[in-house]
XYZ file of C-alpha atoms in Angstrom:
418
model
C -60.097 -35.982 -25.512
C -59.027 -32.774 -23.768
C -60.632 -30.221 -26.088
C -59.347 -26.703 -25.474
C -56.860 -27.731 -22.776
C -53.261 -26.548 -22.724
C -50.025 -28.450 -23.204
C -46.724 -26.795 -22.280
C -43.396 -27.947 -23.672
C -40.344 -26.600 -21.881
C -37.455 -26.397 -24.316
C -37.518 -27.018 -28.043
C -36.342 -30.298 -29.485
C -32.988 -29.814 -31.168
C -33.715 -32.346 -33.931
C -36.753 -30.415 -35.168
C -39.260 -33.264 -35.024
C -41.765 -31.475 -32.735
C -43.564 -34.744 -32.019
C -45.236 -33.346 -28.890
C -46.751 -30.551 -30.970
C -48.446 -33.147 -33.165
C -49.623 -35.203 -30.188
C -51.151 -32.098 -28.598
C -52.912 -31.008 -31.770
C -54.373 -34.472 -32.298
C -56.162 -33.910 -28.989
C -57.305 -30.385 -29.767
C -54.909 -28.979 -27.159
C -53.287 -25.555 -27.323
C -49.539 -26.164 -27.627
C -47.217 -23.749 -25.801
C -43.432 -23.652 -26.227
C -41.250 -22.049 -23.551
C -37.706 -21.191 -24.581
C -35.045 -18.513 -24.207
C -35.563 -15.411 -26.364
C -32.422 -16.174 -28.386
C -33.387 -19.774 -29.028
C -36.883 -18.792 -30.152
C -35.229 -16.495 -32.693
C -32.798 -19.220 -33.753
C -35.666 -21.685 -34.112
C -37.411 -19.249 -36.447
C -34.230 -18.950 -38.531
C -34.185 -22.755 -38.777
C -37.701 -22.669 -40.252
C -39.238 -24.811 -37.522
C -43.014 -25.050 -37.172
C -44.602 -22.519 -34.819
C -46.445 -23.538 -31.673
C -49.781 -21.933 -30.889
C -48.078 -19.811 -28.236
C -44.376 -19.088 -27.756
C -43.202 -17.743 -24.385
C -39.721 -16.289 -23.988
C -38.117 -16.944 -20.588
C -34.538 -15.933 -19.859
C -33.941 -18.942 -17.587
C -36.321 -21.832 -18.354
C -34.196 -24.081 -16.133
C -35.250 -21.979 -13.137
C -38.488 -23.444 -11.793
C -39.680 -20.187 -10.233
C -39.080 -18.248 -13.462
C -40.909 -20.929 -15.430
C -43.893 -20.920 -13.082
C -44.093 -17.113 -13.192
C -44.168 -17.221 -17.000
C -47.036 -19.727 -16.990
C -49.238 -18.007 -14.398
C -51.217 -16.072 -17.032
C -52.146 -19.220 -18.962
C -55.089 -21.483 -18.214
C -53.848 -24.234 -15.914
C -51.866 -26.588 -18.188
C -53.171 -30.137 -18.429
C -49.660 -31.423 -19.096
C -46.114 -30.022 -18.856
C -43.221 -31.935 -20.437
C -39.620 -31.144 -21.279
C -38.563 -31.225 -24.904
C -34.880 -30.932 -24.041
C -32.648 -32.421 -21.347
C -31.674 -29.061 -19.860
C -35.236 -28.392 -18.712
C -36.443 -31.735 -17.367
C -36.071 -30.812 -13.700
C -37.772 -27.418 -14.039
C -40.626 -28.909 -16.090
C -41.378 -31.422 -13.333
C -40.963 -28.752 -10.674
C -43.418 -26.444 -12.439
C -45.913 -29.284 -12.883
C -45.801 -29.966 -9.137
C -46.417 -26.310 -8.270
C -49.172 -25.765 -10.830
C -50.890 -29.109 -10.232
C -50.405 -30.183 -13.843
C -49.640 -33.665 -14.985
C -47.316 -35.508 -14.551
C -47.169 -34.324 -10.934
C -50.200 -36.375 -9.931
C -48.816 -39.537 -11.520
C -45.197 -39.441 -10.324
C -45.333 -37.761 -6.891
C -41.956 -39.116 -5.789
C -40.093 -38.128 -8.915
C -37.625 -35.232 -8.678
C -35.948 -35.563 -12.107
C -32.387 -36.176 -10.902
C -29.441 -35.553 -13.183
C -26.444 -37.876 -13.483
C -25.056 -37.644 -9.965
C -28.508 -37.899 -8.405
C -29.252 -40.952 -10.522
C -25.990 -42.598 -9.477
C -26.714 -41.963 -5.811
C -30.299 -43.229 -5.973
C -29.319 -46.412 -7.787
C -26.418 -47.061 -5.401
C -28.659 -46.694 -2.363
C -31.580 -48.841 -3.507
C -30.290 -51.151 -6.272
C -26.788 -52.221 -5.390
C -27.128 -55.062 -7.910
C -27.091 -52.543 -10.778
C -23.501 -52.081 -11.843
C -22.265 -48.555 -12.514
C -18.820 -47.296 -13.525
C -16.570 -46.408 -10.625
C -16.899 -42.668 -10.402
C -16.155 -39.549 -8.403
C -18.075 -36.322 -7.847
C -16.315 -33.151 -8.996
C -17.908 -30.073 -7.430
C -15.326 -27.645 -8.845
C -12.962 -28.099 -11.778
C -10.043 -27.245 -9.544
C -10.742 -30.527 -7.745
C -10.587 -32.641 -10.928
C -7.077 -33.989 -10.386
C -7.725 -34.952 -6.772
C -11.161 -36.446 -7.490
C -9.769 -38.867 -10.068
C -6.861 -40.041 -7.930
C -8.589 -43.315 -7.037
C -9.856 -44.091 -10.560
C -8.260 -46.228 -13.255
C -7.637 -44.543 -16.607
C -9.096 -43.951 -19.165
C -11.514 -41.650 -17.318
C -14.524 -39.907 -18.816
C -15.327 -36.418 -17.492
C -18.789 -34.938 -18.093
C -21.130 -32.306 -16.642
C -23.716 -33.502 -14.158
C -26.588 -31.596 -15.797
C -25.362 -31.529 -19.378
C -26.849 -33.362 -22.337
C -26.312 -34.170 -25.985
C -22.633 -34.950 -25.443
C -21.851 -31.395 -24.337
C -18.628 -31.210 -22.335
C -17.915 -34.968 -22.389
C -14.155 -35.625 -22.599
C -11.893 -38.617 -22.190
C -8.610 -38.584 -20.276
C -6.367 -41.469 -21.304
C -3.930 -40.636 -18.520
C -3.714 -38.196 -15.620
C -1.622 -35.828 -17.741
C -4.717 -35.112 -19.901
C -6.715 -33.695 -16.997
C -5.173 -30.224 -17.060
C -6.188 -29.733 -20.701
C -9.708 -31.021 -20.015
C -10.042 -28.648 -17.073
C -9.001 -25.720 -19.280
C -11.548 -26.655 -21.940
C -14.400 -27.173 -19.480
C -13.747 -23.823 -17.799
C -14.818 -22.161 -21.053
C -17.885 -24.367 -21.708
C -21.304 -23.205 -20.567
C -24.512 -25.173 -20.397
C -27.203 -24.816 -23.017
C -28.813 -21.366 -22.580
C -25.532 -20.097 -21.133
C -26.237 -21.303 -17.609
C -23.666 -22.913 -15.305
C -23.150 -26.609 -14.754
C -24.172 -27.961 -11.358
C -20.998 -30.032 -11.123
C -19.162 -32.785 -12.970
C -18.782 -36.518 -12.786
C -15.570 -38.425 -13.505
C -15.976 -42.126 -14.218
C -13.847 -45.015 -15.344
C -14.297 -45.865 -19.002
C -16.111 -49.195 -19.414
C -15.321 -51.069 -22.654
C -18.166 -52.745 -24.489
C -21.120 -51.971 -26.737
C -22.993 -48.781 -25.893
C -26.757 -49.284 -25.939
C -29.816 -47.162 -25.297
C -33.393 -48.119 -24.468
C -36.371 -46.077 -25.708
C -39.423 -46.718 -23.578
C -42.515 -45.502 -21.769
C -43.322 -46.138 -18.111
C -46.852 -46.897 -16.944
C -47.334 -47.266 -13.186
C -43.659 -48.108 -12.808
C -43.694 -50.804 -15.486
C -41.567 -50.276 -18.576
C -42.820 -50.758 -22.112
C -39.668 -50.992 -24.228
C -40.361 -49.706 -27.732
C -36.866 -50.145 -29.149
C -33.284 -50.717 -28.145
C -30.456 -49.032 -30.028
C -26.811 -49.753 -30.501
C -25.055 -46.400 -30.434
C -22.397 -45.403 -32.936
C -20.011 -43.043 -31.147
C -16.751 -41.345 -31.989
C -14.010 -39.593 -30.054
C -13.117 -36.373 -31.844
C -9.599 -35.041 -31.402
C -9.510 -31.335 -30.551
C -6.629 -28.909 -31.199
C -5.613 -28.881 -27.522
C -5.004 -32.629 -27.602
C -8.084 -33.774 -25.682
C -10.756 -36.052 -27.089
C -14.488 -35.302 -26.941
C -17.269 -37.832 -27.364
C -19.944 -37.429 -30.012
C -22.871 -39.711 -30.814
C -22.964 -40.130 -34.563
C -25.662 -42.736 -35.087
C -27.999 -45.449 -33.821
C -29.180 -48.867 -34.970
C -32.633 -49.742 -33.620
C -34.128 -53.149 -32.839
C -37.727 -53.902 -31.822
C -38.381 -53.799 -28.107
C -39.908 -57.271 -28.354
C -36.364 -58.607 -28.864
C -35.156 -57.191 -25.537
C -33.840 -59.844 -23.185
C -35.796 -60.277 -19.913
C -32.647 -59.340 -18.021
C -32.648 -55.958 -19.798
C -36.274 -55.331 -18.806
C -35.433 -56.164 -15.182
C -32.435 -53.809 -15.347
C -34.591 -50.997 -16.755
C -37.375 -51.368 -14.194
C -34.877 -51.497 -11.338
C -33.440 -48.191 -12.539
C -36.920 -46.653 -12.737
C -37.758 -47.828 -9.240
C -34.550 -46.381 -7.839
C -35.399 -42.834 -8.969
C -39.176 -43.097 -8.461
C -40.148 -42.620 -12.097
C -43.555 -44.184 -12.670
C -45.138 -42.612 -15.738
C -43.905 -41.147 -18.995
C -41.234 -41.403 -21.681
C -37.628 -42.184 -20.873
C -34.412 -43.527 -22.286
C -31.564 -45.300 -20.549
C -27.975 -45.402 -21.777
C -25.842 -48.375 -20.778
C -22.846 -50.485 -21.715
C -22.993 -54.188 -22.448
C -19.568 -55.536 -21.556
C -17.875 -58.330 -23.545
C -19.066 -60.832 -20.919
C -22.676 -59.642 -21.283
C -22.960 -57.600 -18.068
C -25.089 -54.437 -18.196
C -23.596 -51.228 -16.792
C -25.705 -48.105 -16.240
C -24.452 -44.824 -17.697
C -27.412 -42.470 -17.318
C -31.152 -41.987 -17.694
C -33.114 -39.332 -19.572
C -36.739 -38.589 -18.720
C -37.864 -37.350 -22.122
C -37.842 -38.408 -25.766
C -34.381 -38.963 -27.210
C -32.947 -36.425 -29.631
C -31.024 -36.966 -32.879
C -34.271 -38.038 -34.597
C -34.232 -41.350 -32.728
C -38.020 -41.017 -32.477
C -38.200 -41.697 -36.213
C -36.305 -44.951 -35.733
C -38.719 -45.887 -32.956
C -41.652 -45.458 -35.335
C -39.918 -47.275 -38.190
C -39.112 -50.324 -36.061
C -41.949 -50.475 -33.512
C -44.767 -48.962 -35.546
C -45.505 -46.670 -32.581
C -45.277 -42.912 -32.176
C -43.158 -42.385 -29.044
C -44.645 -38.954 -28.319
C -48.154 -40.334 -28.729
C -47.342 -43.118 -26.267
C -45.993 -40.523 -23.817
C -49.182 -38.466 -24.003
C -51.326 -41.585 -23.667
C -49.428 -42.660 -20.556
C -49.663 -39.254 -18.891
C -53.304 -38.628 -19.820
C -54.471 -42.113 -18.887
C -55.437 -43.503 -22.280
C -54.618 -46.914 -23.714
C -51.232 -48.131 -24.943
C -51.336 -48.669 -28.707
C -49.075 -51.720 -28.817
C -51.790 -54.078 -30.023
C -52.270 -52.037 -33.207
C -48.605 -51.319 -33.935
C -47.332 -52.059 -37.420
C -43.615 -51.655 -38.071
C -42.345 -50.502 -41.437
C -38.948 -52.204 -41.082
C -37.497 -54.986 -38.960
C -34.389 -52.908 -38.164
C -33.371 -49.346 -38.936
C -30.317 -47.226 -38.344
C -29.108 -43.726 -39.004
C -25.811 -41.867 -39.167
C -25.193 -38.122 -39.017
C -22.792 -37.043 -41.765
C -20.364 -34.308 -40.760
C -17.629 -34.596 -43.418
C -17.736 -34.340 -47.248
C -16.158 -37.791 -47.491
C -18.993 -39.243 -45.382
C -21.567 -37.678 -47.707
C -19.755 -39.086 -50.745
C -19.662 -42.553 -49.200
C -23.395 -42.359 -48.398
C -24.202 -41.275 -51.964
C -22.474 -44.411 -53.237
C -24.497 -46.801 -51.077
C -26.908 -48.996 -53.059
C -30.386 -50.028 -51.948
C -30.203 -53.756 -52.605
C -30.622 -57.174 -51.046
C -33.534 -56.180 -48.827
C -31.704 -53.113 -47.487
C -33.060 -49.625 -48.160
C -30.893 -46.510 -48.062
C -32.280 -42.970 -47.758
C -29.983 -39.945 -47.858
C -30.960 -36.502 -46.584
C -28.699 -33.516 -47.259
C -28.840 -30.385 -45.110
C -28.362 -26.717 -45.934
C -26.948 -24.564 -43.159
C -29.342 -21.779 -42.085
C -28.238 -18.160 -42.173
C -27.534 -16.501 -38.856
C -29.086 -13.119 -38.095
C -26.656 -10.443 -39.285
C -25.702 -9.275 -35.797
C -24.763 -12.850 -34.831
C -22.206 -13.280 -37.613
C -19.325 -12.000 -35.499
C -20.439 -12.785 -31.951
C -22.978 -15.465 -31.041
C -25.140 -14.830 -27.975
C -23.793 -16.658 -24.934
C -27.123 -18.456 -24.650
C -26.603 -20.165 -28.030
C -22.894 -20.971 -28.177
C -23.135 -24.510 -26.806
C -26.318 -25.209 -28.742
C -24.945 -24.218 -32.108
C -21.615 -25.883 -31.327
C -23.252 -29.239 -30.583
C -26.366 -29.235 -32.762
C -25.256 -27.631 -36.014
C -22.628 -28.369 -38.635
C -24.101 -31.635 -39.928
C -24.075 -31.980 -43.705
C -26.662 -34.742 -43.905
C -28.043 -37.959 -42.558
C -28.253 -41.452 -43.977
C -31.003 -43.851 -42.881
C -30.685 -47.575 -43.557
C -33.428 -50.149 -42.981
C -33.603 -53.883 -43.578
C -34.267 -57.312 -42.147
C -30.782 -57.909 -40.703
C -29.366 -55.660 -37.966
C -25.766 -56.592 -38.723
C -26.212 -55.603 -42.352
C -27.756 -52.279 -41.337
C -24.797 -51.601 -39.045
C -22.234 -52.629 -41.654
C -23.771 -50.346 -44.270
C -23.677 -47.383 -41.891
C -20.049 -48.100 -40.996
C -19.097 -47.701 -44.653
C -19.880 -44.009 -44.331
C -17.976 -43.335 -41.117
C -14.699 -41.477 -41.034
C -11.883 -43.677 -39.677
């Protein structure tokens, strides 16, 4: 146990679970949260639990700024990102300050989407990826997609949470997408490092929730994603994840484990939590979409616990701090579990009508929108516009658990808007 040592989390979780805070406190560690000044204020308005220390940094994604903000603290034992935007800077700061995970993953540079694609292409040609093009400037979007087959998905290289992800069904849609993306900023108001345009791959979208130990993957759960394309007033469609259905990691096919470990090897990720998003095509082929080197958002961690009996954050800390994996003592509460975010009154009404019967349990949670600070009523700070646009507005969430994954999925689909 690391009594009195310091844990630093770079970026708050947007789902409010704060699982790293609990894992740190179980070890007697001082928990530090680094965030932008505006987001720390927004987090307080949301009523989230306080960390032992909160540090406001204007640009947490800037490694030098992050390191400067941490210089006055005792050397952190562990630095991890709580949010996708800050994964690269968290690893960069750990390397400079000599904090874990730098000593356990010396080759890992936390690449974003384009870096992941390049690394996998160079070292694991057997891993299929969508045909794609790099877009360094939005003015190049039309030319970059000239060799791709439509539909084409356009998304920021260093975005997350579905921010700025649009689908072009034909080349004529690209001008509207360019116009929209020119007005979208990254979380915390920063710029995007570039964009990726890729051919849409039909199939079932999956995600893997796992922990790496010495380059070996321990799959805790796999999820089938429930996604929707939302029509916007300008005629373009944006992607939004609306739900997940989780299965135990023990059910993962050996070919999936091989796929996952090949992806880890390609980017040099050896220790810590991660998730991988992929498509399973109708013929069963696996196609890589992207990797995330942190816990998933959207309260997926709760599904992991419900299905695997393991605390994902606890497993992440154990891996980084060199303590045992808890798999032998895991006890799952449900064979399968799924959740759906409710964004429309009709979805809430449908969820309220769902019965808990036949071995299937239904839990409904309704949300109340927090009040903005008075001066934000008319003009939101630039640093929060993407955050509040993507991570607020939900009216509730329905969680379904049972002993049949198809039944869980079918029950959730009854609540979805057509």
